[in-house]
Amino acid sequence: MRLLIVEDEKRLAVSLAKGLTAEGYAVDVVHDGVEGLHRAGEGVYDLVILDIMLPGLNGYRVCAALRAAGHDVPILMLTAKDGEYDEAEGLDTGADDYLTKPFSYVVLVARVKALLRRRGAGASPVHVHGDLRVDTAARRVFLGEDEVTLTAKEFAVLEQLVVRAGQVVSKAEILEHVWDFAYDGDPNIVEVYVSALRRKLRAGLIRTVRGAGYRLDTGR
């Protein structure tokens, strides 16, 4: 799952990004409404956390513009305001939920998870390929009857391959969706996690397509 945080309080934005990354999400951060609208409009995010008081364009205008353009990405609005009128205005512009600062981080994570569950309610979260079963909602992996314990990053890499089983997923695509916005390290880190998955699952399950990326072998 890939999240976008649009928040001009940089310390808060970085803190939220670190926490949500630890939860297993890929997180990008921008600090003004114009850039937030541009990034959210690319259609690559599963959820947007949107502050209302932003430079450039405020959160109301960003949200309204996204909805007018036909984007249905879930939007969780953040604001220091706490009046009923502000909440109503936020929801009227198309926001899915509303959280007033200061807020509990635990509550924010719960709201994020609830919105993501709601978004994915129409599709089965369980992917079955031979004896491999991956439940992306419960974040559990089974090989045959045995549950396999994965780290958050291992699961996120596997998820990228599972949801596109049989297709080639490039190293760049995995980096973009699994690692956070601040990652500027060695792109070969993907190989490290793929190797770990092969050890924990089955060596032939993830195929290397030379010069292109990786493919989950569906057994066909």
mmCIF file of C-alpha atoms in Angstrom:
data_model
loop_
_atom_site.group_PDB
_atom_site.id
_atom_site.type_symbol
_atom_site.label_atom_id
_atom_site.label_comp_id
_atom_site.label_asym_id
_atom_site.label_seq_id
_atom_site.Cartn_x
_atom_site.Cartn_y
_atom_site.Cartn_z
ATOM 1 C CA MET A 1 0.000 0.000 0.000
ATOM 2 C CA ARG A 2 1.315 3.429 -0.952
ATOM 3 C CA LEU A 3 0.333 6.551 0.985
ATOM 4 C CA LEU A 4 0.782 10.270 0.299
ATOM 5 C CA ILE A 5 1.100 12.755 3.158
ATOM 6 C CA VAL A 6 0.383 16.405 2.273
ATOM 7 C CA GLU A 7 1.415 18.345 5.372
ATOM 8 C CA ASP A 8 3.363 21.605 5.686
ATOM 9 C CA GLU A 9 4.475 20.960 9.278
ATOM 10 C CA LYS A 10 7.649 19.157 8.288
ATOM 11 C CA ARG A 11 8.442 17.585 11.647
ATOM 12 C CA LEU A 12 4.932 16.160 11.890
ATOM 13 C CA ALA A 13 5.049 14.934 8.290
ATOM 14 C CA VAL A 14 8.378 13.152 8.770
ATOM 15 C CA SER A 15 7.216 11.653 12.071
ATOM 16 C CA LEU A 16 4.036 10.314 10.474
ATOM 17 C CA ALA A 17 5.999 8.974 7.507
ATOM 18 C CA LYS A 18 8.424 7.097 9.749
ATOM 19 C CA GLY A 19 5.615 5.593 11.801
ATOM 20 C CA LEU A 20 3.555 4.517 8.796
ATOM 21 C CA THR A 21 6.641 3.093 7.096
ATOM 22 C CA ALA A 22 7.196 0.964 10.193
ATOM 23 C CA GLU A 23 3.614 -0.282 9.728
ATOM 24 C CA GLY A 24 4.645 -1.615 6.317
ATOM 25 C CA TYR A 25 3.379 1.168 4.042
ATOM 26 C CA ALA A 26 5.338 2.995 1.355
ATOM 27 C CA VAL A 27 5.035 6.709 2.107
ATOM 28 C CA ASP A 28 5.675 9.876 0.092
ATOM 29 C CA VAL A 29 5.559 13.376 1.597
ATOM 30 C CA VAL A 30 4.955 16.804 0.077
ATOM 31 C CA HIS A 31 4.538 20.108 1.889
ATOM 32 C CA ASP A 32 2.188 22.280 -0.201
ATOM 33 C CA GLY A 33 -1.210 21.959 -1.798
ATOM 34 C CA VAL A 34 -0.145 22.456 -5.411
ATOM 35 C CA GLU A 35 2.396 19.638 -5.285
ATOM 36 C CA GLY A 36 -0.034 17.532 -3.263
ATOM 37 C CA LEU A 37 -2.703 17.870 -5.949
ATOM 38 C CA HIS A 38 -0.197 17.015 -8.667
ATOM 39 C CA ARG A 39 1.108 13.918 -6.883
ATOM 40 C CA ALA A 40 -2.301 12.663 -5.765
ATOM 41 C CA GLY A 41 -3.618 13.182 -9.288
ATOM 42 C CA GLU A 42 -1.070 10.684 -10.645
ATOM 43 C CA GLY A 43 -3.367 7.927 -9.368
ATOM 44 C CA VAL A 44 -0.655 5.776 -7.769
ATOM 45 C CA TYR A 45 -1.697 6.173 -4.129
ATOM 46 C CA ASP A 46 -3.992 3.987 -2.057
ATOM 47 C CA LEU A 47 -4.719 6.780 0.443
ATOM 48 C CA VAL A 48 -3.966 10.488 0.929
ATOM 49 C CA ILE A 49 -3.467 12.107 4.332
ATOM 50 C CA LEU A 50 -4.274 15.757 3.638
ATOM 51 C CA ASP A 51 -3.807 18.771 5.895
ATOM 52 C CA ILE A 52 -6.305 21.596 5.436
ATOM 53 C CA MET A 53 -4.100 24.611 6.154
ATOM 54 C CA LEU A 54 -1.564 24.375 3.314
ATOM 55 C CA PRO A 55 0.394 26.915 1.268
ATOM 56 C CA GLY A 56 -0.527 27.175 -2.404
ATOM 57 C CA LEU A 57 -3.887 25.403 -2.264
ATOM 58 C CA ASN A 58 -5.689 24.546 0.943
ATOM 59 C CA GLY A 59 -6.842 21.017 1.634
ATOM 60 C CA TYR A 60 -10.466 21.765 0.785
ATOM 61 C CA ARG A 61 -9.490 22.876 -2.719
ATOM 62 C CA VAL A 62 -7.124 19.948 -3.230
ATOM 63 C CA CYS A 63 -9.816 17.483 -2.191
ATOM 64 C CA ALA A 64 -12.490 19.136 -4.330
ATOM 65 C CA ALA A 65 -10.187 19.185 -7.370
ATOM 66 C CA LEU A 66 -9.340 15.498 -7.007
ATOM 67 C CA ARG A 67 -13.000 14.535 -6.762
ATOM 68 C CA ALA A 68 -13.934 16.766 -9.698
ATOM 69 C CA ALA A 69 -11.272 14.996 -11.778
ATOM 70 C CA GLY A 70 -12.805 11.614 -10.926
ATOM 71 C CA HIS A 71 -10.202 10.379 -8.424
ATOM 72 C CA ASP A 72 -11.746 8.158 -5.742
ATOM 73 C CA VAL A 73 -8.625 7.698 -3.593
ATOM 74 C CA PRO A 74 -9.550 7.709 0.122
ATOM 75 C CA ILE A 75 -8.706 11.050 1.761
ATOM 76 C CA LEU A 76 -8.119 11.494 5.499
ATOM 77 C CA MET A 77 -8.134 15.196 6.358
ATOM 78 C CA LEU A 78 -6.012 16.662 9.153
ATOM 79 C CA THR A 79 -6.578 20.082 10.651
ATOM 80 C CA ALA A 80 -5.932 22.191 13.710
ATOM 81 C CA LYS A 81 -9.510 23.457 13.432
ATOM 82 C CA ASP A 82 -12.168 21.706 15.463
ATOM 83 C CA GLY A 83 -15.477 23.341 14.633
ATOM 84 C CA GLU A 84 -18.439 21.403 13.296
ATOM 85 C CA TYR A 85 -18.550 23.687 10.245
ATOM 86 C CA ASP A 86 -14.974 22.766 9.316
ATOM 87 C CA GLU A 87 -15.696 19.060 9.541
ATOM 88 C CA ALA A 88 -18.824 19.418 7.437
ATOM 89 C CA GLU A 89 -16.958 21.445 4.822
ATOM 90 C CA GLY A 90 -14.199 18.855 4.645
ATOM 91 C CA LEU A 91 -16.626 16.002 4.160
ATOM 92 C CA ASP A 92 -18.708 18.007 1.673
ATOM 93 C CA THR A 93 -15.664 18.461 -0.559
ATOM 94 C CA GLY A 94 -15.246 14.680 -0.721
ATOM 95 C CA ALA A 95 -13.033 13.699 2.205
ATOM 96 C CA ASP A 96 -13.645 10.209 3.606
ATOM 97 C CA ASP A 97 -12.626 10.933 7.190
ATOM 98 C CA TYR A 98 -11.493 13.803 9.382
ATOM 99 C CA LEU A 99 -8.988 13.994 12.251
ATOM 100 C CA THR A 100 -8.399 17.062 14.435
ATOM 101 C CA LYS A 101 -4.932 18.002 15.693
ATOM 102 C CA PRO A 102 -3.551 17.134 18.136
ATOM 103 C CA PHE A 103 -4.452 13.508 17.533
ATOM 104 C CA SER A 104 -3.303 10.136 18.791
ATOM 105 C CA TYR A 105 -0.982 8.349 16.366
ATOM 106 C CA VAL A 106 -2.737 5.089 17.269
ATOM 107 C CA VAL A 107 -6.070 6.607 16.229
ATOM 108 C CA LEU A 108 -4.588 7.843 12.943
ATOM 109 C CA VAL A 109 -3.275 4.367 12.096
ATOM 110 C CA ALA A 110 -6.652 2.846 12.948
ATOM 111 C CA ARG A 111 -8.411 5.355 10.661
ATOM 112 C CA VAL A 112 -5.918 4.668 7.844
ATOM 113 C CA LYS A 113 -6.436 0.915 8.125
ATOM 114 C CA ALA A 114 -10.214 1.301 8.216
ATOM 115 C CA LEU A 115 -10.216 3.447 5.057
ATOM 116 C CA LEU A 116 -7.939 1.005 3.248
ATOM 117 C CA ARG A 117 -10.155 -1.929 4.258
ATOM 118 C CA ARG A 118 -13.191 -0.066 2.999
ATOM 119 C CA ARG A 119 -11.468 0.669 -0.317
ATOM 120 C CA GLY A 120 -10.524 -2.966 -0.791
ATOM 121 C CA ALA A 121 -13.867 -4.380 0.318
ATOM 122 C CA GLY A 122 -14.893 -5.206 -3.229
ATOM 123 C CA ALA A 123 -11.861 -7.364 -3.951
ATOM 124 C CA SER A 124 -10.689 -10.515 -2.214
ATOM 125 C CA PRO A 125 -7.633 -9.820 -0.041
ATOM 126 C CA VAL A 126 -6.564 -13.468 -0.260
ATOM 127 C CA HIS A 127 -4.313 -14.475 -3.153
ATOM 128 C CA VAL A 128 -3.770 -18.199 -3.773
ATOM 129 C CA HIS A 129 -1.093 -19.521 -6.092
ATOM 130 C CA GLY A 130 -0.533 -23.253 -5.772
ATOM 131 C CA ASP A 131 0.315 -23.935 -2.123
ATOM 132 C CA LEU A 132 1.079 -20.261 -1.455
ATOM 133 C CA ARG A 133 -1.690 -18.246 0.212
ATOM 134 C CA VAL A 134 -1.248 -14.546 0.964
ATOM 135 C CA ASP A 135 -3.854 -12.602 2.927
ATOM 136 C CA THR A 136 -3.063 -8.948 2.259
ATOM 137 C CA ALA A 137 -5.685 -7.706 4.752
ATOM 138 C CA ALA A 138 -4.498 -9.809 7.694
ATOM 139 C CA ARG A 139 -0.885 -9.643 6.431
ATOM 140 C CA ARG A 140 -0.437 -13.407 6.815
ATOM 141 C CA VAL A 141 1.366 -15.844 4.538
ATOM 142 C CA PHE A 142 0.911 -19.613 4.351
ATOM 143 C CA LEU A 143 2.872 -22.210 2.442
ATOM 144 C CA GLY A 144 0.741 -25.323 2.461
ATOM 145 C CA GLU A 145 -0.550 -25.664 6.015
ATOM 146 C CA ASP A 146 2.382 -23.786 7.561
ATOM 147 C CA GLU A 147 2.303 -20.073 8.330
ATOM 148 C CA VAL A 148 5.447 -18.220 7.297
ATOM 149 C CA THR A 149 6.578 -15.273 9.409
ATOM 150 C CA LEU A 150 7.783 -12.309 7.355
ATOM 151 C CA THR A 151 9.068 -8.869 8.311
ATOM 152 C CA ALA A 152 7.032 -5.846 7.223
ATOM 153 C CA LYS A 153 9.391 -5.146 4.308
ATOM 154 C CA GLU A 154 9.511 -8.807 3.230
ATOM 155 C CA PHE A 155 5.714 -8.897 3.182
ATOM 156 C CA ALA A 156 5.540 -5.640 1.226
ATOM 157 C CA VAL A 157 7.935 -6.976 -1.433
ATOM 158 C CA LEU A 158 5.984 -10.236 -1.676
ATOM 159 C CA GLU A 159 2.703 -8.320 -1.924
ATOM 160 C CA GLN A 160 3.973 -6.406 -4.962
ATOM 161 C CA LEU A 161 4.719 -9.709 -6.685
ATOM 162 C CA VAL A 162 1.541 -11.474 -5.563
ATOM 163 C CA VAL A 163 -0.903 -8.835 -6.772
ATOM 164 C CA ARG A 164 0.779 -9.015 -10.194
ATOM 165 C CA ALA A 165 1.429 -12.748 -10.217
ATOM 166 C CA GLY A 166 2.688 -14.017 -13.553
ATOM 167 C CA GLN A 167 3.810 -10.518 -14.588
ATOM 168 C CA VAL A 168 7.325 -9.104 -14.450
ATOM 169 C CA VAL A 169 7.741 -6.485 -11.711
ATOM 170 C CA SER A 170 10.859 -4.356 -12.070
ATOM 171 C CA LYS A 171 13.271 -3.570 -9.270
ATOM 172 C CA ALA A 172 12.440 0.125 -9.737
ATOM 173 C CA GLU A 173 8.712 -0.551 -9.267
ATOM 174 C CA ILE A 174 9.360 -2.501 -6.066
ATOM 175 C CA LEU A 175 11.594 0.279 -4.716
ATOM 176 C CA GLU A 176 8.973 2.886 -5.584
ATOM 177 C CA HIS A 177 6.126 1.103 -3.831
ATOM 178 C CA VAL A 178 7.878 -0.517 -0.850
ATOM 179 C CA TRP A 179 10.577 1.888 0.281
ATOM 180 C CA ASP A 180 9.722 5.293 1.649
ATOM 181 C CA PHE A 181 10.210 8.695 0.054
ATOM 182 C CA ALA A 182 13.541 9.290 1.812
ATOM 183 C CA TYR A 183 15.307 6.128 0.606
ATOM 184 C CA ASP A 184 18.420 6.925 -1.422
ATOM 185 C CA GLY A 185 20.482 3.829 -0.704
ATOM 186 C CA ASP A 186 21.596 0.916 -2.838
ATOM 187 C CA PRO A 187 18.790 -0.307 -5.133
ATOM 188 C CA ASN A 188 20.235 -3.804 -4.753
ATOM 189 C CA ILE A 189 18.455 -3.896 -1.395
ATOM 190 C CA VAL A 190 15.575 -5.425 -3.374
ATOM 191 C CA GLU A 191 17.750 -8.437 -4.174
ATOM 192 C CA VAL A 192 18.443 -8.909 -0.474
ATOM 193 C CA TYR A 193 14.733 -9.110 0.330
ATOM 194 C CA VAL A 194 13.963 -11.357 -2.635
ATOM 195 C CA SER A 195 16.706 -13.718 -1.451
ATOM 196 C CA ALA A 196 15.179 -13.715 2.042
ATOM 197 C CA LEU A 197 11.761 -14.550 0.594
ATOM 198 C CA ARG A 198 13.225 -17.412 -1.416
ATOM 199 C CA ARG A 199 14.797 -18.849 1.739
ATOM 200 C CA LYS A 200 11.581 -18.562 3.733
ATOM 201 C CA LEU A 201 9.213 -19.713 0.995
ATOM 202 C CA ARG A 202 10.523 -21.775 -1.904
ATOM 203 C CA ALA A 203 13.552 -21.156 -4.091
ATOM 204 C CA GLY A 204 11.715 -21.403 -7.417
ATOM 205 C CA LEU A 205 8.687 -19.365 -6.386
ATOM 206 C CA ILE A 206 10.183 -15.991 -7.376
ATOM 207 C CA ARG A 207 11.862 -16.039 -10.761
ATOM 208 C CA THR A 208 14.494 -13.536 -11.860
ATOM 209 C CA VAL A 209 13.841 -12.206 -15.352
ATOM 210 C CA ARG A 210 17.290 -11.019 -16.352
ATOM 211 C CA GLY A 211 17.420 -7.315 -17.102
ATOM 212 C CA ALA A 212 13.710 -6.864 -16.355
ATOM 213 C CA GLY A 213 12.875 -7.753 -12.759
ATOM 214 C CA TYR A 214 11.069 -10.531 -10.888
ATOM 215 C CA ARG A 215 8.022 -12.690 -11.506
ATOM 216 C CA LEU A 216 5.989 -14.773 -9.081
ATOM 217 C CA ASP A 217 5.712 -18.256 -10.575
ATOM 218 C CA THR A 218 2.016 -19.112 -10.587
ATOM 219 C CA GLY A 219 2.696 -22.754 -11.392
ATOM 220 C CA ARG A 220 0.966 -22.555 -14.773
#
